[in-house]
Short mmCIF file of C-alpha atoms in Angstrom, two decimals:
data_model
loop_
_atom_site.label_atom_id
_atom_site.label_comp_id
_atom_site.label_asym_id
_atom_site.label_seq_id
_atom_site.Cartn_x
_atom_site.Cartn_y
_atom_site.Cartn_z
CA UNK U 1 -0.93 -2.22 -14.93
CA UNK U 2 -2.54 0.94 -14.84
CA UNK U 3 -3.56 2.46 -11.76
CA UNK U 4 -7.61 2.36 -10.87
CA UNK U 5 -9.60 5.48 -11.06
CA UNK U 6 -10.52 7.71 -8.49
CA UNK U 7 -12.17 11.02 -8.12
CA UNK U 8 -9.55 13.40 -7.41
CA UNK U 9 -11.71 14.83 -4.59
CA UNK U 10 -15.10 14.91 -2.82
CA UNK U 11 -16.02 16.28 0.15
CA UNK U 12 -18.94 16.63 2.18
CA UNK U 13 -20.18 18.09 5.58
CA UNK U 14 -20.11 16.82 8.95
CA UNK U 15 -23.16 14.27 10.00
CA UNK U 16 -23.58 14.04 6.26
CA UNK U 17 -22.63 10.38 4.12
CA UNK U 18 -19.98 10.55 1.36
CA UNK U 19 -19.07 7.87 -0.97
CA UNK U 20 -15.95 7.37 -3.21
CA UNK U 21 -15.61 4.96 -6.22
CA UNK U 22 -12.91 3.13 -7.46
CA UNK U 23 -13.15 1.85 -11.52
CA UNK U 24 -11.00 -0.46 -13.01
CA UNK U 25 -11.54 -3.18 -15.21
CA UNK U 26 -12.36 -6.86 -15.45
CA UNK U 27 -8.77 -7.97 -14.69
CA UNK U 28 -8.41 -6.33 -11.12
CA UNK U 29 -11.76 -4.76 -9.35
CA UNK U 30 -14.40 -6.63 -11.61
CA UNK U 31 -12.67 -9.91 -11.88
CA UNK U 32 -11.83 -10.39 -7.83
CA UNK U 33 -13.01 -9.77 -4.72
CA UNK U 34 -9.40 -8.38 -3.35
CA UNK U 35 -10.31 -4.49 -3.07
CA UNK U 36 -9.07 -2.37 -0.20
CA UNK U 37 -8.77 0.99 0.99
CA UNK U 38 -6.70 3.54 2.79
CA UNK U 39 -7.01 6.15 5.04
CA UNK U 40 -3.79 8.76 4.68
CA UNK U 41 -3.57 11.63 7.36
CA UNK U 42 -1.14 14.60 6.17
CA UNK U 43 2.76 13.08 7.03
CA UNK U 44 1.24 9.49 8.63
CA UNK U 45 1.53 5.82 7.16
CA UNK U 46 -1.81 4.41 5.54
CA UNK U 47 -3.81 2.68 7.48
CA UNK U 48 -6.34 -0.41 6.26
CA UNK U 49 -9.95 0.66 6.12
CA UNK U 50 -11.85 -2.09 4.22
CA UNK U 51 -10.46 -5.72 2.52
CA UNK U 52 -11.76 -8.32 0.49
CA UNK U 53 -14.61 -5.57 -0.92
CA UNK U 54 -16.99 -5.48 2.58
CA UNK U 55 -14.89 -6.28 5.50
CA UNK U 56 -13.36 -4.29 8.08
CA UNK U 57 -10.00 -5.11 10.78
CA UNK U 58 -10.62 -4.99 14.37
CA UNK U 59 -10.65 -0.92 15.39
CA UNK U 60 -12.40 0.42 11.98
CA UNK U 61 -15.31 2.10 12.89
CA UNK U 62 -18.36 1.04 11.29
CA UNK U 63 -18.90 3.99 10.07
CA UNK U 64 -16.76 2.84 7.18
CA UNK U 65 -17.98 0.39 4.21
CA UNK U 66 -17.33 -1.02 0.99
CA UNK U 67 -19.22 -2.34 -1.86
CA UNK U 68 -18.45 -3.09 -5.10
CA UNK U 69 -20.57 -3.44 -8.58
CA UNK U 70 -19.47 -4.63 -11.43
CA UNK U 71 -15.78 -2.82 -12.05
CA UNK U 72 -16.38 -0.50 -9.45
CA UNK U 73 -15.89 -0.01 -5.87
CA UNK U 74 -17.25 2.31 -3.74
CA UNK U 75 -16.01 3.25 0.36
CA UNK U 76 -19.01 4.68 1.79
CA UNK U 77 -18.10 7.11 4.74
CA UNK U 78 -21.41 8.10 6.94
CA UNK U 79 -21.47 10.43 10.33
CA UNK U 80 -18.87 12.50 8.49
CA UNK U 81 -16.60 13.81 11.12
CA UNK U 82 -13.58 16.48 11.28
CA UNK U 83 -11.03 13.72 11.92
CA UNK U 84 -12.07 11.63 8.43
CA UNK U 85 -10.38 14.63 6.53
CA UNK U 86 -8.11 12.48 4.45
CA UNK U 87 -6.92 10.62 1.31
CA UNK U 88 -8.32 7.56 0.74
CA UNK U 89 -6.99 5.31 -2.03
CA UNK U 90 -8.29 1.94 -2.96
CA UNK U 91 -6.01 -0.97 -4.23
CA UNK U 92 -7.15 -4.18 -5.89
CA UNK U 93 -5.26 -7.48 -6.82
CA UNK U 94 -4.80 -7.99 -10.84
CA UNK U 95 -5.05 -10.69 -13.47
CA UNK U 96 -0.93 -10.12 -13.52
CA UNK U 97 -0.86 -11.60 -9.89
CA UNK U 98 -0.05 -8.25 -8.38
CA UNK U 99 -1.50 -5.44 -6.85
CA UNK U 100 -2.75 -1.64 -7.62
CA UNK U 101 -3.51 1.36 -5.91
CA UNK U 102 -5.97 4.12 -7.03
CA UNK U 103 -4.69 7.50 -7.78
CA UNK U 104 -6.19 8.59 -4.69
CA UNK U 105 -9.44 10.91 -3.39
CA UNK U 106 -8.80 13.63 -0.81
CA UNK U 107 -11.55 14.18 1.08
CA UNK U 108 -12.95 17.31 2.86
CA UNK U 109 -15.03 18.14 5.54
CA UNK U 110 -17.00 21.09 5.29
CA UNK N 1 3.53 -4.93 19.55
CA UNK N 2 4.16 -4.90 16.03
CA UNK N 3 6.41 -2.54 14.55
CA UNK N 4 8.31 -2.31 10.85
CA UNK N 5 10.89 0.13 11.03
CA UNK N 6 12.46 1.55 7.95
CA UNK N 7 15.98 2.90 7.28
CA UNK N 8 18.73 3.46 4.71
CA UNK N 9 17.15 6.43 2.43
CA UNK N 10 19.08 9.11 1.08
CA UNK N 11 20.53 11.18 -1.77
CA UNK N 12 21.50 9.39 -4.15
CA UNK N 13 23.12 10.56 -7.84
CA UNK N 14 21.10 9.08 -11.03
CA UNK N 15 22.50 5.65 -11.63
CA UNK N 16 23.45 5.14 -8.39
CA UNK N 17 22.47 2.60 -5.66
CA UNK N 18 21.19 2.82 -2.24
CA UNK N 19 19.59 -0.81 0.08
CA UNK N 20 16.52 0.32 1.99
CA UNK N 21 16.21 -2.20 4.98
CA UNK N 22 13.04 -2.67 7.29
CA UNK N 23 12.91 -4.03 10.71
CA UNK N 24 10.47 -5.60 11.90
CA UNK N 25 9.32 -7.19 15.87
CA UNK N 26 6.22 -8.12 16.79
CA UNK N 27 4.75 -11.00 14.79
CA UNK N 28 6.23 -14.73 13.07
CA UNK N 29 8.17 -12.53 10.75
CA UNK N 30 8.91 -15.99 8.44
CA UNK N 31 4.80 -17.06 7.95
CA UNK N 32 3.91 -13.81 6.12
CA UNK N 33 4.75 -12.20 2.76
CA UNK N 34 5.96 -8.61 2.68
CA UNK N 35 5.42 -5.48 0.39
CA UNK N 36 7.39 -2.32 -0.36
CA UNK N 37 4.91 0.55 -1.24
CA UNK N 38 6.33 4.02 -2.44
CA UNK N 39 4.65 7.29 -2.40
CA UNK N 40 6.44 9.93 -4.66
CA UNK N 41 6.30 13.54 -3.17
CA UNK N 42 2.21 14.71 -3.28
CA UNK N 43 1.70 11.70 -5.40
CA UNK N 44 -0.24 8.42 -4.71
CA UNK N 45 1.08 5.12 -3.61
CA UNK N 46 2.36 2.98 -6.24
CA UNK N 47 3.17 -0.78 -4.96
CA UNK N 48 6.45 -1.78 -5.98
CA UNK N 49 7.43 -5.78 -4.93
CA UNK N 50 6.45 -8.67 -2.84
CA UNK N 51 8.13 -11.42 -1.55
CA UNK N 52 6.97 -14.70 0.20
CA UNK N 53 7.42 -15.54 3.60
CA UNK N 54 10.05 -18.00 2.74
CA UNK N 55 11.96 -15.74 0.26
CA UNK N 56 11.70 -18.00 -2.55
CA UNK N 57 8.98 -15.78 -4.73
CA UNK N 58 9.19 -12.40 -5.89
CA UNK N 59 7.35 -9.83 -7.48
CA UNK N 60 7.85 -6.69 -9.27
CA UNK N 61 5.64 -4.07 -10.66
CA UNK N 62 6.86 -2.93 -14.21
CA UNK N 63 8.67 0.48 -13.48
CA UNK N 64 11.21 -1.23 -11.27
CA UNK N 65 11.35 -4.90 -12.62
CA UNK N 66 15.06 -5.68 -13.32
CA UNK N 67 16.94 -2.29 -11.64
CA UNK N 68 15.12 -3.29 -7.86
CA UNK N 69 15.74 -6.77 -6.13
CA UNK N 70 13.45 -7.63 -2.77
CA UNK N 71 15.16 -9.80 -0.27
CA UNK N 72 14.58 -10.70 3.39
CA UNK N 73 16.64 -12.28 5.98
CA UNK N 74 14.50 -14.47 8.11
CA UNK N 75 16.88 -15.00 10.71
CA UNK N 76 17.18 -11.42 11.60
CA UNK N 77 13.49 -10.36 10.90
CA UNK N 78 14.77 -7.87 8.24
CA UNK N 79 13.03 -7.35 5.04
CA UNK N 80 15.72 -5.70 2.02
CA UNK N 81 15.07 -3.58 -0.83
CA UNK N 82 18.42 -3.21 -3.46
CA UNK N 83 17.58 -0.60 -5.48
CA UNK N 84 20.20 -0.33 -8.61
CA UNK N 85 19.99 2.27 -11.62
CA UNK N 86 18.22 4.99 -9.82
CA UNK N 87 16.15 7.58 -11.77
CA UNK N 88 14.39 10.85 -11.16
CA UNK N 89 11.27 9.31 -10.67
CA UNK N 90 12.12 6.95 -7.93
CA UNK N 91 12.22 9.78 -6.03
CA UNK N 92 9.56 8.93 -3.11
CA UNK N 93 8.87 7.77 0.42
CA UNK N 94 9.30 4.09 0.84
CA UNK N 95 7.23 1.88 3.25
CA UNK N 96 7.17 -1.74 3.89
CA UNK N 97 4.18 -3.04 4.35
CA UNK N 98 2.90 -6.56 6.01
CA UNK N 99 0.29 -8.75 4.00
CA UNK N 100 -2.63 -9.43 6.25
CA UNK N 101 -3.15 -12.85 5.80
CA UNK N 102 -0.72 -16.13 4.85
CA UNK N 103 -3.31 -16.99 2.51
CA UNK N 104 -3.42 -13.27 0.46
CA UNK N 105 -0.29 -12.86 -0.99
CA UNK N 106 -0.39 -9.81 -3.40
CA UNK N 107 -4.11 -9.12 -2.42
CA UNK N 108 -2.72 -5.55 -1.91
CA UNK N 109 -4.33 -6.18 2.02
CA UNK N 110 -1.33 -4.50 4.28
CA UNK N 111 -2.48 -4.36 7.85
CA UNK N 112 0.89 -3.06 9.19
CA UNK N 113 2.84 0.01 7.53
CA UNK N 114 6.16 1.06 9.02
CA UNK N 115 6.61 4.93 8.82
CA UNK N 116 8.85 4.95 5.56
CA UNK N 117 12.54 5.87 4.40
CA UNK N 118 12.67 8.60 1.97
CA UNK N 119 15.29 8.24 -1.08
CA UNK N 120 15.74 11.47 -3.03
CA UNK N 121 17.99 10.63 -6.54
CA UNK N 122 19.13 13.77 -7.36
CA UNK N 123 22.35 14.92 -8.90
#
């Protein structure tokens, strides 16, 4: 399975609203609604953002949101502040009854 | 609170073996599935096997299907990784990770990361 496609980077500055997709195909992201995403600080564990596409865990900030169209998904981050500077990797489940991760977006506040 | 704790990385020669073990307190360790998720050095995370809360179903992603066997040991709250046939590019930081839900096995939804074991196979 191949992994799903990020932008390497974005990056945007603070106050402002960023937004970073995730493509794969009709057998993971297009097919279910099992997307996710990751925050990664520098030397830390991931932590979950967004599952199942739109929802968020107890202690996200709403500031943090997912969509998806299509085979794409897209983490929309608004009030961009310092402490967001990050990766941010989506994952989705697959037609082969497992799971993939994006490549990964680092993201930088201006 | 809940807490996975990692251990048993290492150097390792190519070919060789090394079990990666994670501990874990906190929650009905039995009633959920568990992941192992590696990050090569400055690289992305790549998930690498699952196993059911009873033990009885695995899965593998391709790179490691047949060298890499997940286990877990309910009565001790320990989740296993034997890791046979090492290469180069197993090289990474390994983390278990907890499924979020009984009912979203291999959703790739992991509420609860443990910090990782690194495993360097290097000659």
């Amino acid at each position: 399975q191949s992994a799903l496609t990020q932008p390497a980077s974005v990056s945007g500055s603070p106050g402002q609203s960023i937004t970073i997709s995730c493509t794969g195909t009709s057998s993971d992201v297009g097919g279910y609604n099992y997307v996710s995403w990751y925050q990664q600080h520098p030397g830390k564990a991931p932590k979950l953002l967004i599952y199942d596409v739109i929802n968020r865990p107890s202690g996200v900030s709403n500031r943090f949101s997912g969509s998806k169209s299509g085979n794409t998904a897209s983490l929309t981050i608004s009030g961009l502040q310092a402490e967001d500077e990050a990766d941010y990797y989506c994952n989705s489940y697959t037609s082969n009854s497992t799971p993939v991760f994006g490549g990964g977006t680092k993201l930088t506040v201006l | 609170e809940v807490q996975l704790l990692e251990s048993g990385g290492g150097l390792v020669q190519p070919g060789g073996s090394l079990r990666l073990s994670c501990a874990v307190s906190g929650f009905t360790f039995s009633s959920y599935a568990m992941n192992w998720v590696r990050q090569a050095p400055g690289k992305g995370l790549e998930w690498v096997s699952d196993i059911s809360g009873s033990g009885g179903s695995t899965y593998y992603a391709d790179s490691v299907k047949g060298r890499f066997t997940i286990s877990r040991d309910n009565s001790k709250n320990t989740l296993y990784l034997q890791m046979n046939s090492l290469r180069a590019e197993d090289t990474a930081l390994y983390y278990c990770a907890k499924v979020r839900s009984i009912l979203e096995r291999l959703s790739g939804v992991f509420d609860i990361w443990g910090q990782g074991t690194m495993v360097t196979v290097s000659s």
